């Protein structure tokens, strides 16, 4: 899809002043817009309302550091807004479309094709758009890949990996071959030290632990079986060699869309061996054979993921996206490390997440004040997860550099006032 | 929520010309808008664009007779459009909100409260907002209500009930005590003739069969156990005495929202006995204990359902909604019955669905032409389900009377030209 690349929202509006008023089939820029400059002054009152709106609305917008559901690209939201009532002249909203109609088929097929481009997914892998979140996959994966007696290895580096391990115990024989729990989930193990079971059907990891901010920078090699990874919170944040994995799964609501869509990328030869007790909706074969249309899929969520995939491609793909994420994370971690202990990140430096940055205050009694003052400055959802406390800044793909710069400036000011 | 009730989109626009241009926290009317009249002519160019938009867009709109996902109320789509980028001054889209933040909590709590009002749901019933469609419930219900050896009775009046029966056989001992299959699913049995198993844990029915257009007008009384009903395609289309059921479930994408949300209404004393093999995401206790927030719910879909519930309440509740549905269905069935056999509905008159109207042409060779010509007239998705052929007009709550009137006029014209 060809895209124009305006330098600011205003330049686009001048090209197409009707943008927010009449449904259009013209492609619009999906590049992130810089923060708005002063609105252009135009005499006609109604016209001022028209042109003034994006600037005014963007000024009203907060920087949302939530861990998920999370910030979406502003340009994607504008595109969705412009198409919500009448999708590209179809006469209906995407929310009203039959999932078997040609309009929605074009949406889901393009979403899959763009995702395949982004991650260079090999043709011997199926891409499934499912429901139920990663938590449903915690059951579906052993139900589809194992018999009740099959051994599976788990490396648990945070709460989500631990949940996956506990759920798997209903459907196979999982072994915890490494856990970071005693060190409060701040580390990734040395792969050479892992005592893998040579008969394990797969080795399960959570590639990025959303709560603890621990991220695998490279991946262990299974002794014999497959690699299975929960990539919910760093999916599409950087390139991944899909061919190294038997199965990758991710909830969409961190980096690629709204909640309610779960993406499973699975090597096709692994499909078709589900246990008899597997609910039909958890059987990958059913979904693969029906191109994710066995029953009604979460159509609007898939549409939104498709808009995000277009945006990521328009940015130059995941190599470029990773560069931006590295830059944002460095600014934030540097601010923490250079605070002389005023701010602290408990995670081992080599495995700190590019997506979720947990940190504490030396003076813990100031944490509530920090979160409160930040919210006044329109930086929201900075409170740490209830299980670990402190603060957490989730800086997914859609968080602009400006958001991280504003947070760092606030942190320095807060420190100056409270050191 | 207080509502103003404008007589036309224009009257509202005159009250609030910025409606489509600046996010607003003011409640707007959720009454269905009549078809637009000639747009008001105003000299300022930009202003004309502003005021002209709803009229122009509405003229572009089709009448969508899809069986689901299906038509949504125009006013609900407009409300969603106006709030998509910045929900009520929160500075973020509903799609970006943390499901644990105060903004989304207010949305899901109001959605539940409005649904409880609509259906007068007793306080000893839990309302769960889940994922995975009715198909996931086909497994979840026996997993939660039965042991592997418990008998369950099924009355199967169409394809969906049959799917529920087959899936249940994995998790309990279901018996088909009546099936309409031999009569091509055109009937509902006489309840007195049902040979119920006195030990059955529950009696399962599909209250409205979407594909075959067969609808229960009243309900059998279980000999001993509970009534369990799949109400996916007639949920909130008329009042229901919830207290007569142990469990009611429905996919949202017919009458109350987009796809991706499944609503379960269950008597609380039935919660907490799930089989050990139940995936955590299929365990009602997990969701009930966590107010549907155990993991990330389909937030945007729940928000849309909430807007539809507000709309149904604003219409006067389900008694009024049923009156409209009865009127729409009568017009369409009368046109079929008065066509001297040119159009035929195979369903027994006393159990014809108010929601899904299947019909065939005496001259079957004209059916493709009928669907094609109707589409040219902006009446889409009239092709019957691939398993039964013919045509099907789904006329859910959100289908305006004007849509049914236009279809009937087209049917008469088509008959005049082809009789």
mmCIF file of C-alpha atoms in Angstrom, chain A residues 17-18 20-23 44-50 52-54 56-64 66-74 76-78 80-82 84-86 89-103 130-136 138-139 143 148 160 163 167 170-171 253-254 257-262 276-282 294-300 304 380-381 385-386, chain B residues 17-18 20-23 44-50 52-54 56-64 66-74 76-78 80-82 84-86 89-103 130-136 138-139 143 148 160 163 167 170-171 253-254 257-262 276-282 294-300 304 380-381 385-386:
data_model
loop_
_atom_site.group_PDB
_atom_site.id
_atom_site.type_symbol
_atom_site.label_atom_id
_atom_site.label_comp_id
_atom_site.label_asym_id
_atom_site.label_seq_id
_atom_site.Cartn_x
_atom_site.Cartn_y
_atom_site.Cartn_z
ATOM 1 C CA UNK A 17 -8.864 19.147 4.655
ATOM 2 C CA UNK A 18 -11.806 16.722 4.499
ATOM 3 C CA UNK A 20 -11.775 13.808 9.234
ATOM 4 C CA UNK A 21 -15.138 14.534 7.664
ATOM 5 C CA UNK A 22 -15.779 12.301 4.718
ATOM 6 C CA UNK A 23 -14.938 8.607 4.466
ATOM 7 C CA UNK A 44 -13.809 30.919 8.895
ATOM 8 C CA UNK A 45 -14.954 29.646 12.278
ATOM 9 C CA UNK A 46 -16.078 26.216 11.095
ATOM 10 C CA UNK A 47 -12.918 25.924 9.080
ATOM 11 C CA UNK A 48 -10.844 26.661 12.145
ATOM 12 C CA UNK A 49 -12.655 23.870 13.946
ATOM 13 C CA UNK A 50 -11.802 21.545 11.106
ATOM 14 C CA UNK A 52 -7.683 22.961 14.649
ATOM 15 C CA UNK A 53 -8.969 19.587 15.692
ATOM 16 C CA UNK A 54 -5.944 17.295 15.313
ATOM 17 C CA UNK A 56 -6.216 20.291 19.919
ATOM 18 C CA UNK A 57 -6.941 16.593 20.254
ATOM 19 C CA UNK A 58 -3.256 15.687 20.225
ATOM 20 C CA UNK A 59 -2.615 18.254 22.938
ATOM 21 C CA UNK A 60 -5.309 16.521 24.995
ATOM 22 C CA UNK A 61 -3.600 13.184 24.503
ATOM 23 C CA UNK A 62 -1.654 11.626 27.388
ATOM 24 C CA UNK A 63 1.534 9.579 27.220
ATOM 25 C CA UNK A 64 0.225 6.187 28.247
ATOM 26 C CA UNK A 66 0.433 1.072 30.486
ATOM 27 C CA UNK A 67 1.782 -2.483 30.183
ATOM 28 C CA UNK A 68 -1.138 -3.534 27.988
ATOM 29 C CA UNK A 69 -3.641 -2.773 26.641
ATOM 30 C CA UNK A 70 -1.256 -0.037 25.646
ATOM 31 C CA UNK A 71 -0.633 3.007 23.509
ATOM 32 C CA UNK A 72 -1.378 2.641 19.779
ATOM 33 C CA UNK A 73 0.143 4.722 16.984
ATOM 34 C CA UNK A 74 -1.697 8.034 16.727
ATOM 35 C CA UNK A 76 -3.415 4.262 13.233
ATOM 36 C CA UNK A 77 -6.086 5.619 15.569
ATOM 37 C CA UNK A 78 -6.795 8.472 13.125
ATOM 38 C CA UNK A 80 -9.449 3.782 12.301
ATOM 39 C CA UNK A 81 -11.481 6.848 13.259
ATOM 40 C CA UNK A 82 -11.822 7.909 9.626
ATOM 41 C CA UNK A 84 -15.082 3.414 11.589
ATOM 42 C CA UNK A 85 -18.488 4.407 10.226
ATOM 43 C CA UNK A 86 -17.982 3.362 6.621
ATOM 44 C CA UNK A 89 -16.910 2.844 0.678
ATOM 45 C CA UNK A 90 -18.255 -0.567 1.713
ATOM 46 C CA UNK A 91 -21.261 1.134 3.310
ATOM 47 C CA UNK A 92 -20.562 -0.510 6.667
ATOM 48 C CA UNK A 93 -18.200 -0.521 9.616
ATOM 49 C CA UNK A 94 -15.598 -3.267 9.878
ATOM 50 C CA UNK A 95 -17.486 -4.223 13.072
ATOM 51 C CA UNK A 96 -20.568 -5.027 10.980
ATOM 52 C CA UNK A 97 -18.938 -7.110 8.272
ATOM 53 C CA UNK A 98 -19.639 -10.782 7.790
ATOM 54 C CA UNK A 99 -16.381 -12.598 8.501
ATOM 55 C CA UNK A 100 -17.010 -14.563 5.293
ATOM 56 C CA UNK A 101 -17.633 -11.516 3.116
ATOM 57 C CA UNK A 102 -15.081 -10.318 0.566
ATOM 58 C CA UNK A 103 -14.398 -7.114 2.514
ATOM 59 C CA UNK A 130 -7.238 -16.525 17.761
ATOM 60 C CA UNK A 131 -8.981 -15.372 20.946
ATOM 61 C CA UNK A 132 -8.460 -15.826 24.665
ATOM 62 C CA UNK A 133 -5.052 -14.277 25.193
ATOM 63 C CA UNK A 134 -1.748 -15.973 25.951
ATOM 64 C CA UNK A 135 -3.435 -17.561 28.976
ATOM 65 C CA UNK A 136 -5.548 -19.726 26.653
ATOM 66 C CA UNK A 138 -0.875 -21.935 28.158
ATOM 67 C CA UNK A 139 -3.359 -24.828 27.835
ATOM 68 C CA UNK A 143 -2.892 -29.970 24.432
ATOM 69 C CA UNK A 148 -0.409 -36.442 28.922
ATOM 70 C CA UNK A 160 3.976 -15.234 33.003
ATOM 71 C CA UNK A 163 1.637 -19.288 34.914
ATOM 72 C CA UNK A 167 -1.245 -24.599 33.424
ATOM 73 C CA UNK A 170 -2.724 -30.304 33.573
ATOM 74 C CA UNK A 171 -1.875 -31.625 30.123
ATOM 75 C CA UNK A 253 -2.535 -5.799 23.141
ATOM 76 C CA UNK A 254 1.060 -4.696 23.746
ATOM 77 C CA UNK A 257 -3.325 -3.991 18.422
ATOM 78 C CA UNK A 258 -6.173 -3.931 20.914
ATOM 79 C CA UNK A 259 -6.885 -6.765 23.352
ATOM 80 C CA UNK A 260 -8.951 -9.722 22.164
ATOM 81 C CA UNK A 261 -6.625 -11.029 19.449
ATOM 82 C CA UNK A 262 -3.999 -13.723 20.044
ATOM 83 C CA UNK A 276 -8.888 -35.951 22.626
ATOM 84 C CA UNK A 277 -9.919 -33.690 25.501
ATOM 85 C CA UNK A 278 -8.931 -30.563 23.554
ATOM 86 C CA UNK A 279 -11.835 -28.137 23.153
ATOM 87 C CA UNK A 280 -12.436 -27.599 19.438
ATOM 88 C CA UNK A 281 -11.568 -23.913 19.855
ATOM 89 C CA UNK A 282 -8.128 -24.807 21.250
ATOM 90 C CA UNK A 294 -13.790 -21.751 11.806
ATOM 91 C CA UNK A 295 -16.043 -19.573 13.924
ATOM 92 C CA UNK A 296 -16.392 -15.798 14.008
ATOM 93 C CA UNK A 297 -12.951 -14.304 14.721
ATOM 94 C CA UNK A 298 -12.389 -11.012 16.576
ATOM 95 C CA UNK A 299 -12.788 -9.124 13.293
ATOM 96 C CA UNK A 300 -12.270 -5.551 14.451
ATOM 97 C CA UNK A 304 -6.615 -2.923 13.943
ATOM 98 C CA UNK A 380 -0.164 7.899 33.047
ATOM 99 C CA UNK A 381 -0.069 4.238 34.143
ATOM 100 C CA UNK A 385 2.521 -4.105 38.958
ATOM 101 C CA UNK A 386 0.841 -4.811 42.294
ATOM 102 C CA UNK B 17 -21.702 21.409 15.328
ATOM 103 C CA UNK B 18 -18.361 20.207 16.681
ATOM 104 C CA UNK B 20 -17.521 15.077 14.737
ATOM 105 C CA UNK B 21 -14.543 17.328 15.244
ATOM 106 C CA UNK B 22 -13.709 17.666 18.905
ATOM 107 C CA UNK B 23 -13.892 14.918 21.510
ATOM 108 C CA UNK B 44 -19.093 28.697 4.635
ATOM 109 C CA UNK B 45 -17.391 25.929 2.653
ATOM 110 C CA UNK B 46 -15.751 24.162 5.586
ATOM 111 C CA UNK B 47 -18.975 24.452 7.521
ATOM 112 C CA UNK B 48 -20.874 22.763 4.719
ATOM 113 C CA UNK B 49 -18.380 19.919 4.838
ATOM 114 C CA UNK B 50 -18.996 19.637 8.556
ATOM 115 C CA UNK B 52 -22.930 17.610 5.106
ATOM 116 C CA UNK B 53 -20.947 14.665 6.321
ATOM 117 C CA UNK B 54 -23.521 12.567 8.218
ATOM 118 C CA UNK B 56 -23.491 11.974 2.735
ATOM 119 C CA UNK B 57 -22.124 9.078 4.735
ATOM 120 C CA UNK B 58 -25.588 7.761 5.611
ATOM 121 C CA UNK B 59 -26.582 7.795 1.950
ATOM 122 C CA UNK B 60 -23.512 5.638 1.278
ATOM 123 C CA UNK B 61 -24.590 3.151 3.915
ATOM 124 C CA UNK B 62 -25.952 -0.256 2.858
ATOM 125 C CA UNK B 63 -28.666 -2.323 4.527
ATOM 126 C CA UNK B 64 -26.624 -5.230 5.833
ATOM 127 C CA UNK B 66 -25.628 -10.494 7.438
ATOM 128 C CA UNK B 67 -26.248 -13.191 10.064
ATOM 129 C CA UNK B 68 -23.354 -11.989 12.190
ATOM 130 C CA UNK B 69 -21.179 -10.033 12.547
ATOM 131 C CA UNK B 70 -24.128 -7.853 11.722
ATOM 132 C CA UNK B 71 -25.502 -4.363 11.428
ATOM 133 C CA UNK B 72 -24.986 -2.078 14.458
ATOM 134 C CA UNK B 73 -27.096 0.960 15.354
ATOM 135 C CA UNK B 74 -25.977 3.959 13.294
ATOM 136 C CA UNK B 76 -23.795 3.747 18.262
ATOM 137 C CA UNK B 77 -21.286 3.788 15.401
ATOM 138 C CA UNK B 78 -21.353 7.601 15.388
ATOM 139 C CA UNK B 80 -17.879 5.206 18.827
ATOM 140 C CA UNK B 81 -16.441 7.258 15.968
ATOM 141 C CA UNK B 82 -16.583 10.441 18.025
ATOM 142 C CA UNK B 84 -12.356 6.538 19.180
ATOM 143 C CA UNK B 85 -9.339 8.833 19.324
ATOM 144 C CA UNK B 86 -9.890 10.274 22.780
ATOM 145 C CA UNK B 89 -11.265 13.503 27.712
ATOM 146 C CA UNK B 90 -9.184 10.587 29.026
ATOM 147 C CA UNK B 91 -6.485 11.409 26.493
ATOM 148 C CA UNK B 92 -6.586 7.905 25.057
ATOM 149 C CA UNK B 93 -8.674 5.533 22.986
ATOM 150 C CA UNK B 94 -10.640 2.790 24.754
ATOM 151 C CA UNK B 95 -8.375 0.417 22.784
ATOM 152 C CA UNK B 96 -5.354 1.793 24.654
ATOM 153 C CA UNK B 97 -6.727 1.669 28.188
ATOM 154 C CA UNK B 98 -5.331 -0.587 30.868
ATOM 155 C CA UNK B 99 -8.081 -3.039 31.736
ATOM 156 C CA UNK B 100 -7.300 -2.286 35.392
ATOM 157 C CA UNK B 101 -7.484 1.490 35.045
ATOM 158 C CA UNK B 102 -10.415 3.493 36.416
ATOM 159 C CA UNK B 103 -11.568 4.467 32.918
ATOM 160 C CA UNK B 130 -15.543 -13.745 27.912
ATOM 161 C CA UNK B 131 -13.844 -14.584 24.612
ATOM 162 C CA UNK B 132 -13.958 -17.419 22.106
ATOM 163 C CA UNK B 133 -17.568 -17.312 20.929
ATOM 164 C CA UNK B 134 -20.400 -19.709 21.720
ATOM 165 C CA UNK B 135 -18.205 -22.486 20.316
ATOM 166 C CA UNK B 136 -15.887 -22.166 23.314
ATOM 167 C CA UNK B 138 -19.893 -25.713 23.939
ATOM 168 C CA UNK B 139 -16.904 -27.128 25.872
ATOM 169 C CA UNK B 143 -16.590 -28.833 31.811
ATOM 170 C CA UNK B 148 -17.377 -36.997 32.737
ATOM 171 C CA UNK B 160 -25.610 -24.856 16.307
ATOM 172 C CA UNK B 163 -22.360 -28.618 17.281
ATOM 173 C CA UNK B 167 -18.594 -30.996 21.623
ATOM 174 C CA UNK B 170 -15.986 -34.989 25.072
ATOM 175 C CA UNK B 171 -16.804 -33.905 28.623
ATOM 176 C CA UNK B 253 -21.910 -10.227 17.239
ATOM 177 C CA UNK B 254 -25.587 -10.542 16.327
ATOM 178 C CA UNK B 257 -21.835 -5.707 19.608
ATOM 179 C CA UNK B 258 -18.896 -6.699 17.461
ATOM 180 C CA UNK B 259 -17.439 -10.202 17.380
ATOM 181 C CA UNK B 260 -14.912 -11.196 20.027
ATOM 182 C CA UNK B 261 -17.121 -10.896 23.122
ATOM 183 C CA UNK B 262 -19.101 -13.791 24.601
ATOM 184 C CA UNK B 276 -9.674 -30.869 36.595
ATOM 185 C CA UNK B 277 -8.881 -30.850 32.883
ATOM 186 C CA UNK B 278 -10.632 -27.480 32.409
ATOM 187 C CA UNK B 279 -8.312 -24.845 30.925
ATOM 188 C CA UNK B 280 -8.111 -21.941 33.366
ATOM 189 C CA UNK B 281 -9.682 -19.669 30.734
ATOM 190 C CA UNK B 282 -12.745 -21.922 30.515
ATOM 191 C CA UNK B 294 -8.543 -12.445 35.301
ATOM 192 C CA UNK B 295 -6.619 -11.738 32.132
ATOM 193 C CA UNK B 296 -7.037 -8.945 29.601
ATOM 194 C CA UNK B 297 -10.640 -8.993 28.360
ATOM 195 C CA UNK B 298 -11.723 -7.874 24.863
ATOM 196 C CA UNK B 299 -11.956 -4.284 26.105
ATOM 197 C CA UNK B 300 -13.083 -2.494 22.972
ATOM 198 C CA UNK B 304 -19.184 -1.384 22.091
ATOM 199 C CA UNK B 380 -26.219 -6.989 1.054
ATOM 200 C CA UNK B 381 -25.492 -10.407 2.579
ATOM 201 C CA UNK B 385 -25.973 -20.200 4.496
ATOM 202 C CA UNK B 386 -23.928 -22.526 2.281
#
